[in-house]
Every structure is written in structure tokens, then in C-alpha cells.
Amino acid sequence: MFTLSAEGQELVKKELTRYETPYSAIIPALYRVQKENGWVPEDAVLHLSQLMNLPASHINEVLHFYTMFNKKPVGKLHIQVCTNVSCAMNGGRELADALCKRFNVKYDEVSADRKITISRVECLGSCDTAPMMQVNDRYLENLTPELAIKKITEMGG
Amino acid sequence: MPKLKINGKDVEVPAGATIIQAYKASGQDICHYCWHPGLSVAGVCRLCMVQVEGIPKLQIACNTEAKDGMVVNNNSEMVKETVKWGLDFHLINHPLDCPICDQAGECGLQDQYMQFGAYDPEMAEQKVKKSKVVDLGPTVVLDSERCILCSRCTRFCDEVTKTSELGIFNRGDHSEIGIVEGKPLNNNYTLNTVDICPVGALTSKDFRFRQRVWYLKEADSICPGCSTGCNVKVHYNEEGLWRVKPRVNPDVNGHWMCDVGRNTYKYVNIKNRLLAGKVGRRDSWMEMSPNDATRTAGMRLKDVVDKHGPESVALVLTGQYTNEEYKDLLVYFVTGLKLKNIFHWVNNPEKLNDFDGLLFRGDRNPNTKGLEAALKLAGSKGRWEDLQAGLNGKKIKAVVVAGPEDQSVYPDMNEKVALFAQADNLVWFTACPSDALNGSGAETWQIPVKTHAEKAGTFTNFQGKEQKFPLATTIVPQALTLSEAAEVLAGKELNWALRPKSLGGAKNNYATTERGAL
Ligand code: SF4
Ligand code: SF4
Ligand code: FES
Ligand code: FES
């Protein structure tokens, strides 16, 4: 079964005391799992359920509500390209396609060298700098395919 | 206590009540799915729309407090139009399953559509496909496509059993009820979720595909599963009983019953019953009608009493019969035969006071209290050691036992048969056959009796509450009640013309009785 590091468990315990209801700590707890593991495996839900003393079903509800939690493995760089209205009008979809081609990977799959996963996502709230993408927790804006590829390569992709 | 007008009718409701409760109190219909009187308010289905004078927008009745002087209606064009669209939206992704759906005939969607909808659907969208058979646990199956996400089932598991097995996973029209892998829906109350599910999304593994509900009749009854005495309805046809469902009684079981109680219909059905009286011992049995078996047993008992005195006969009673039967039987034995040896067979003394905190009790007899009262009235001292000593010392020559209707809750059946068979004569009233009895070495009368569903009577539950119930149906017409047996033992004739008959016309459709895996 997946378990958090000692430090991770400490953090979750602290989050539990922060809010009016312990249910509010589910998001930070799942985030922590994702941070330690890159994605949230099914059995992490059981681990958190024990750790937080909350029903597994309710943790699972939160996990499956938000697409921001990865339910399957992702590469070292998780590249989320916005293809919502503003970005799409400025070439977001073409950008995403170009990245898949360059890094030889299909959407939502992990590249052979396990370094890259590319996803198309909805608006990331940075419409004025469209097209844009998010690589792990960094925003990269006003992109062209060439610029995006350069940045990703710099980041180790 | 606020007074308000509901569709022009004056009603008064307790302070804090909601408008939907006022509707129920005024006896008027209101469309709704997610609200359930036994659960918290969710306000998710948006169908209980009402117009409140002075408030421009429609309100949901289930989450709006009824205030003094309110004027409320749900029959204006505005409300009707809104509810119609609400229903149409609920049905966007609902499959056209009615012909194969177990809920058909008692379905919230069908009923509300006929009453509040009856429109031509205007939705042309493709339906979202979801799983049709999701195994939630040992008792319940989910059809995700049929679910309208009212959240009654999840609230039940959160609020009533507090086991929280169920959750709603994913978002929007991908939302589905589900369990977490390795944590099945497995508690003693799961089948209540099937009852409260307004559609055919949750079905009972035990009942699904067995009967069309509109062919079943129902009758009020009391669950014989334990001393709580939940108020129930049994659903039956000419073939027998098919299911048990709870009946609301705020003083006893509220809206619910347990899964153990749901199984109590099984031993009532004909293939599990003792159909003829059996007289003999071990390897040689003679079959005769229950009436004849009882009559010959009565003559033997009288003989024994005449020869050896009333101390030579012992009467053993279980807490599984009605107050009326105890009374009639005891009248015969105490006043007729002058018996003093009357004993209470307690099946599981260690667990007698167990309680799961909700409904289910360790005393697996529906009428322990009633039996205790009857014994007290009859002046029985009934110490078990005396019975044992009497049997060992061969002083007791005959034992009469009103054995358990449900033998599965009597783990000491074999042991007790062996004990009582030490007497020369054993008269045993039983609803179902028993291997232990067939091995009895005494001269034995096995006499078929009626089950709780086949007689009217009263059970006194653990609170001392007397609960009357009517005869539901007759499955083994020749079987006797203990009251009838008392008459026959005394040598009287039963009035055969007055005795209940079975419904008749039983067909045997194996597909409805043999169960597959789900
Ligand atoms: S399964 Fe039934 S009770 Fe549960 S949310 Fe769906 S419709 Fe409601
Ligand atoms: S709690 Fe007892 S009386 Fe109620 S349904 Fe269960 S077995 Fe029957
Ligand atoms: S549309 Fe791409 S960030 Fe808003
Ligand atoms: S019953 Fe009121 S919103 Fe569902």
C-alpha cells in the first residue's frame, strides 16, 4: 500500500486541525500524495482514510471530482496545455499537437523515457497571455511551439 | 406553531418544519426525489419547487422553513412548467429500461412522470453510457445509468449506519455512485438503500428479476427476526413470500429494518416447511395429517398424566409464538392437565442483551417478553435444572415443545432434541423439518405449525410494546396454530370450514426461485 513519508504524514495531521471540518483537509492531503508520488494511486485513498480517520469513499469523491489529481502515472514533466477559448483561438491546440509530435507521446500517456506527459486542459486563468501551458507548477505564457519546446528542453524534457 | 396555506388549504406544522413537511401534513402531493423523512435535507433534485407569495423566485419546499402566514402553492403554471423541465432533465441520461427494470411499478420516476410530467420529451441528446451491473457488496447491485444522483443512499450510509461505504465519484454527467475498492457495501442495513432509491439503480440481489411488483400483494406484519419487532410489510403471491420491507413506526423502527430481518420470509415458504405430521422415531416415521398427529399426541399425553400424574409431563416454550397462542396452550396445559413443569427455552443466553445500537438485538425471538408474561401468569417457576433432573431421573415421561419457527437462530437445536428425547414421549410443534428431530430416539410426534405470516396475533417486543399483526397469507393450510393445537390436544374438533385456505394456483417457475450469481 502507498504510504506518505513521515514528514508528509505530519503535514496531513496538521492540516486536519486547520479547518472547521476534517473533510477540508482532503485536498491538501491528496496534493501531498501527488507531490510525493507524482500521481495518486488507488490505495493512497485507504492510507489517507486510516491516517485521517475519514471514510475512504469520501476521500475518493474528492479525488475523482478534480481532474487536477492524476489518477494514473505521469512523466517527470506534466505539461498541461490550455485549449480553452482564448488559447484555442491563439493556436493552443496546434501547440499541444506540436509538442506531442516533438516528444513522441500521445495525450495523457507517459513518454518512453518517462520524462513527459502532455494533457489538454481547460482554461487556466491566464487568457491574456494565450496560448499558454503549465509545466508541473509553472506557468509558461505567450508561447509558440518553438518557444515551448525550448523551455521544456531547458527544464530537462 | 406556524399556520400556513398550502394550495389554499390551511395547515399547522411544528416550529422548524419545512414546506415539504407541511405538504405531507396537508395530505397534498408534491414532486420530490432527494428528500426523505428519515434523512437530512440535500436539496439536490430541485423538483420540490413551490411558489411562495411575496418571494419572486420559486423555492425548494424541502429546504424552506414553513413560516406563519405563508401562502404556498405548487399548482401554478410557473411551478408546473419548472417541474416538468426538472423531470425532463432527470431523464436526459436515464435509460429506457422499464421493461427489464425491477423498480417498474414502484418507481419514483414513473410515478412522478405520470403525475407531474406527462410531457413529450424534448431532449434529443445521446445518453451517457455507464455500467449496468456494479457489484456493490453481498446484497446490492447498482445500475449506474438508472441513478438520478439523489444521494439518498449515500446519506443513508453516512447518517444512519455511519458506515459511509457509498460515495458519488466523478463530476457532472459522469457522476456515479460507487464504493472504494476493497470496501464493499456490507452492513446489516444495506437493503434499506434499495428501498429508498427512488429508481431502479439499486436492486436487491435476493429479489431482482424474481417477480413483477404489481403482481405481488402486501400485508402488514411484524418481523420475527429479533426482539425489536420492526414493523414490516410482507409481499407475497400464490407461490409464497418474496420479500419483506419496513413499515414506518417512529416508536419502534423508524423507517428502517435490518438485512437479517429481510431473510425471515425464506423459511416461511413451502419448500422449507414441514407439510405433514410425522409420528415415530429415528428410522421409522409414519405420516399423518397434522390434525390426526395432534389428536393422537393429545391422547398419549392424557394417558401419561393419568398414569404418572401431571409432574410427568413437561411443556417447553420458545419465544417465537404469539401471546394468543401462549395463552390458549397454557390454558389447556395448566387448567386442563394441571401441569406445573413449564419451561422457557432460551436459545442464546450470552447474547440476549446484545444490541447493535440501531435496531438489531441479540435476542433472536420476537416474543420473549410475551412468553415471560404468559409464564408468570401461569405461575410457572420453570427452572431449567428441574427439567434436566426430571429427565435424567426418568420422572418426566413426556415433553411437549413449541419449537422455534426459525431454527437457524437456535444453535442448540441438536443438543436440546437429544435432551428432551430422554423422555419416552416427545411432542414437538415445528414449522420446518429438522434433522435433529428425525434422529429423535423417543416416540416422537412432529406436528407442523403455522409461521408468523400465516396467523394473526400479537408479539410483545423488547420495550414491552404489544404489536398486533394480521394473517398475511396461508402457505401450509393443514398446519395448525398453537391455539388450534391446544383445542385438538383437548380432543375438540376444529371448524374446518372456517380455517384459512391457501391462495391456490401456485405455478412453479424455477427461473424465479433459483438464483444465479448476482
Ligand atoms: S443509487 Fe438510487 S438512491 Fe443512490 S443516488 Fe442514485 S438514485 Fe439516489
Ligand atoms: S432489527 Fe430485529 S425485528 Fe428489526 S428487522 Fe432486524 S431482525 Fe427484524
Ligand atoms: S483560455 Fe487558456 S488560460 Fe484561459
Ligand atoms: S426534494 Fe427538494 S430538492 Fe429534492
PDB file of N, CA and C and ligand atoms in Angstrom, chain B residues 188-189 222-232 244 252-253 256-262 264 356 358-361 363-364 366, ligand 2:
ATOM      1  N   ASN B 188     -25.463  -4.493   8.172  1.00  0.00           N
ATOM      2  CA  ASN B 188     -26.720  -5.220   8.378  1.00  0.00           C
ATOM      3  C   ASN B 188     -27.948  -4.421   7.927  1.00  0.00           C
ATOM      4  N   TYR B 189     -27.728  -3.282   7.254  1.00  0.00           N
ATOM      5  CA  TYR B 189     -28.877  -2.447   6.881  1.00  0.00           C
ATOM      6  C   TYR B 189     -28.895  -2.077   5.405  1.00  0.00           C
ATOM      7  N   ILE B 222     -45.124  -8.201  11.495  1.00  0.00           N
ATOM      8  CA  ILE B 222     -44.064  -7.816  12.430  1.00  0.00           C
ATOM      9  C   ILE B 222     -42.899  -8.744  12.145  1.00  0.00           C
ATOM     10  N   CYS B 223     -41.707  -8.179  12.056  1.00  0.00           N
ATOM     11  CA  CYS B 223     -40.544  -9.016  11.784  1.00  0.00           C
ATOM     12  C   CYS B 223     -40.279  -9.936  12.964  1.00  0.00           C
ATOM     13  N   PRO B 224     -40.136 -11.239  12.707  1.00  0.00           N
ATOM     14  CA  PRO B 224     -39.872 -12.177  13.793  1.00  0.00           C
ATOM     15  C   PRO B 224     -38.384 -12.363  14.057  1.00  0.00           C
ATOM     16  N   GLY B 225     -37.547 -11.544  13.401  1.00  0.00           N
ATOM     17  CA  GLY B 225     -36.103 -11.779  13.444  1.00  0.00           C
ATOM     18  C   GLY B 225     -35.441 -11.516  14.777  1.00  0.00           C
ATOM     19  N   CYS B 226     -35.959 -10.580  15.559  1.00  0.00           N
ATOM     20  CA  CYS B 226     -35.379 -10.342  16.879  1.00  0.00           C
ATOM     21  C   CYS B 226     -36.385  -9.624  17.748  1.00  0.00           C
ATOM     22  N   SER B 227     -35.992  -9.317  18.968  1.00  0.00           N
ATOM     23  CA  SER B 227     -36.964  -8.796  19.918  1.00  0.00           C
ATOM     24  C   SER B 227     -37.330  -7.334  19.675  1.00  0.00           C
ATOM     25  N   THR B 228     -36.698  -6.701  18.676  1.00  0.00           N
ATOM     26  CA  THR B 228     -37.080  -5.325  18.354  1.00  0.00           C
ATOM     27  C   THR B 228     -38.492  -5.283  17.774  1.00  0.00           C
ATOM     28  N   GLY B 229     -38.813  -6.262  16.948  1.00  0.00           N
ATOM     29  CA  GLY B 229     -40.164  -6.306  16.380  1.00  0.00           C
ATOM     30  C   GLY B 229     -40.441  -5.195  15.399  1.00  0.00           C
ATOM     31  N   CYS B 230     -39.516  -5.018  14.433  1.00  0.00           N
ATOM     32  CA  CYS B 230     -39.716  -3.984  13.426  1.00  0.00           C
ATOM     33  C   CYS B 230     -41.041  -4.199  12.708  1.00  0.00           C
ATOM     34  N   ASN B 231     -41.725  -3.090  12.432  1.00  0.00           N
ATOM     35  CA  ASN B 231     -42.974  -3.156  11.686  1.00  0.00           C
ATOM     36  C   ASN B 231     -42.634  -3.340  10.214  1.00  0.00           C
ATOM     37  N   VAL B 232     -43.216  -4.339   9.607  1.00  0.00           N
ATOM     38  CA  VAL B 232     -42.848  -4.646   8.222  1.00  0.00           C
ATOM     39  C   VAL B 232     -44.086  -4.915   7.382  1.00  0.00           C
ATOM     40  N   VAL B 244     -39.521  -8.798   2.254  1.00  0.00           N
ATOM     41  CA  VAL B 244     -40.012  -8.101   3.434  1.00  0.00           C
ATOM     42  C   VAL B 244     -39.511  -6.673   3.336  1.00  0.00           C
ATOM     43  N   VAL B 252     -40.785   2.321  17.074  1.00  0.00           N
ATOM     44  CA  VAL B 252     -40.072   1.045  17.081  1.00  0.00           C
ATOM     45  C   VAL B 252     -38.883   1.058  16.118  1.00  0.00           C
ATOM     46  N   ASN B 253     -39.165   1.175  14.838  1.00  0.00           N
ATOM     47  CA  ASN B 253     -38.074   1.025  13.871  1.00  0.00           C
ATOM     48  C   ASN B 253     -37.889   2.236  12.966  1.00  0.00           C
ATOM     49  N   TRP B 256     -36.728   2.074   9.037  1.00  0.00           N
ATOM     50  CA  TRP B 256     -35.791   1.056   8.564  1.00  0.00           C
ATOM     51  C   TRP B 256     -36.043  -0.328   9.125  1.00  0.00           C
ATOM     52  N   MET B 257     -35.329  -1.299   8.568  1.00  0.00           N
ATOM     53  CA  MET B 257     -35.234  -2.621   9.170  1.00  0.00           C
ATOM     54  C   MET B 257     -33.873  -3.192   8.789  1.00  0.00           C
ATOM     55  N   CYS B 258     -33.507  -4.326   9.398  1.00  0.00           N
ATOM     56  CA  CYS B 258     -32.159  -4.833   9.117  1.00  0.00           C
ATOM     57  C   CYS B 258     -32.190  -5.936   8.071  1.00  0.00           C
ATOM     58  N   ASP B 259     -31.033  -6.266   7.541  1.00  0.00           N
ATOM     59  CA  ASP B 259     -30.946  -7.272   6.478  1.00  0.00           C
ATOM     60  C   ASP B 259     -31.267  -8.677   6.991  1.00  0.00           C
ATOM     61  N   VAL B 260     -30.948  -8.922   8.251  1.00  0.00           N
ATOM     62  CA  VAL B 260     -31.284 -10.230   8.820  1.00  0.00           C
ATOM     63  C   VAL B 260     -32.796 -10.418   8.770  1.00  0.00           C
ATOM     64  N   GLY B 261     -33.515  -9.367   9.144  1.00  0.00           N
ATOM     65  CA  GLY B 261     -34.973  -9.432   9.125  1.00  0.00           C
ATOM     66  C   GLY B 261     -35.533  -9.666   7.728  1.00  0.00           C
ATOM     67  N   ARG B 262     -34.816  -9.171   6.714  1.00  0.00           N
ATOM     68  CA  ARG B 262     -35.301  -9.329   5.330  1.00  0.00           C
ATOM     69  C   ARG B 262     -35.340 -10.788   4.925  1.00  0.00           C
ATOM     70  N   THR B 264     -36.305 -13.256   6.768  1.00  0.00           N
ATOM     71  CA  THR B 264     -37.228 -14.076   7.556  1.00  0.00           C
ATOM     72  C   THR B 264     -38.387 -14.622   6.731  1.00  0.00           C
ATOM     73  N   ASP B 356     -27.074  -3.694  18.520  1.00  0.00           N
ATOM     74  CA  ASP B 356     -26.099  -3.073  17.611  1.00  0.00           C
ATOM     75  C   ASP B 356     -26.188  -1.547  17.597  1.00  0.00           C
ATOM     76  N   LEU B 358     -28.604   0.236  16.613  1.00  0.00           N
ATOM     77  CA  LEU B 358     -29.625   0.735  15.680  1.00  0.00           C
ATOM     78  C   LEU B 358     -30.957   0.024  15.918  1.00  0.00           C
ATOM     79  N   LEU B 359     -31.048  -1.218  15.468  1.00  0.00           N
ATOM     80  CA  LEU B 359     -32.303  -1.963  15.639  1.00  0.00           C
ATOM     81  C   LEU B 359     -32.077  -3.397  16.103  1.00  0.00           C
ATOM     82  N   PHE B 360     -31.025  -4.005  15.586  1.00  0.00           N
ATOM     83  CA  PHE B 360     -30.868  -5.446  15.723  1.00  0.00           C
ATOM     84  C   PHE B 360     -30.445  -5.861  17.135  1.00  0.00           C
ATOM     85  N   ARG B 361     -31.164  -6.816  17.694  1.00  0.00           N
ATOM     86  CA  ARG B 361     -30.885  -7.261  19.060  1.00  0.00           C
ATOM     87  C   ARG B 361     -30.447  -8.722  19.118  1.00  0.00           C
ATOM     88  N   ASP B 363     -31.369 -10.950  21.179  1.00  0.00           N
ATOM     89  CA  ASP B 363     -32.456 -11.876  21.453  1.00  0.00           C
ATOM     90  C   ASP B 363     -33.209 -12.121  20.153  1.00  0.00           C
ATOM     91  N   ARG B 364     -32.940 -13.276  19.544  1.00  0.00           N
ATOM     92  CA  ARG B 364     -33.488 -13.535  18.217  1.00  0.00           C
ATOM     93  C   ARG B 364     -34.887 -14.138  18.276  1.00  0.00           C
ATOM     94  N   PRO B 366     -39.046 -12.957  18.611  1.00  0.00           N
ATOM     95  CA  PRO B 366     -39.900 -11.770  18.545  1.00  0.00           C
ATOM     96  C   PRO B 366     -40.741 -11.581  19.796  1.00  0.00           C
TER      97      PRO B 366
HETATM   98  S1  SF4 C   2     -33.851  -5.451  13.892  1.00  0.00           S
HETATM   99 FE1  SF4 C   2     -34.829  -7.359  14.530  1.00  0.00          FE
HETATM  100  S2  SF4 C   2     -37.003  -7.009  14.267  1.00  0.00           S
HETATM  101 FE2  SF4 C   2     -35.921  -5.408  13.123  1.00  0.00          FE
HETATM  102  S3  SF4 C   2     -35.718  -6.212  11.045  1.00  0.00           S
HETATM  103 FE3  SF4 C   2     -33.871  -6.811  12.119  1.00  0.00          FE
HETATM  104  S4  SF4 C   2     -34.323  -8.839  12.916  1.00  0.00           S
HETATM  105 FE4  SF4 C   2     -36.267  -7.919  12.369  1.00  0.00          FE
END
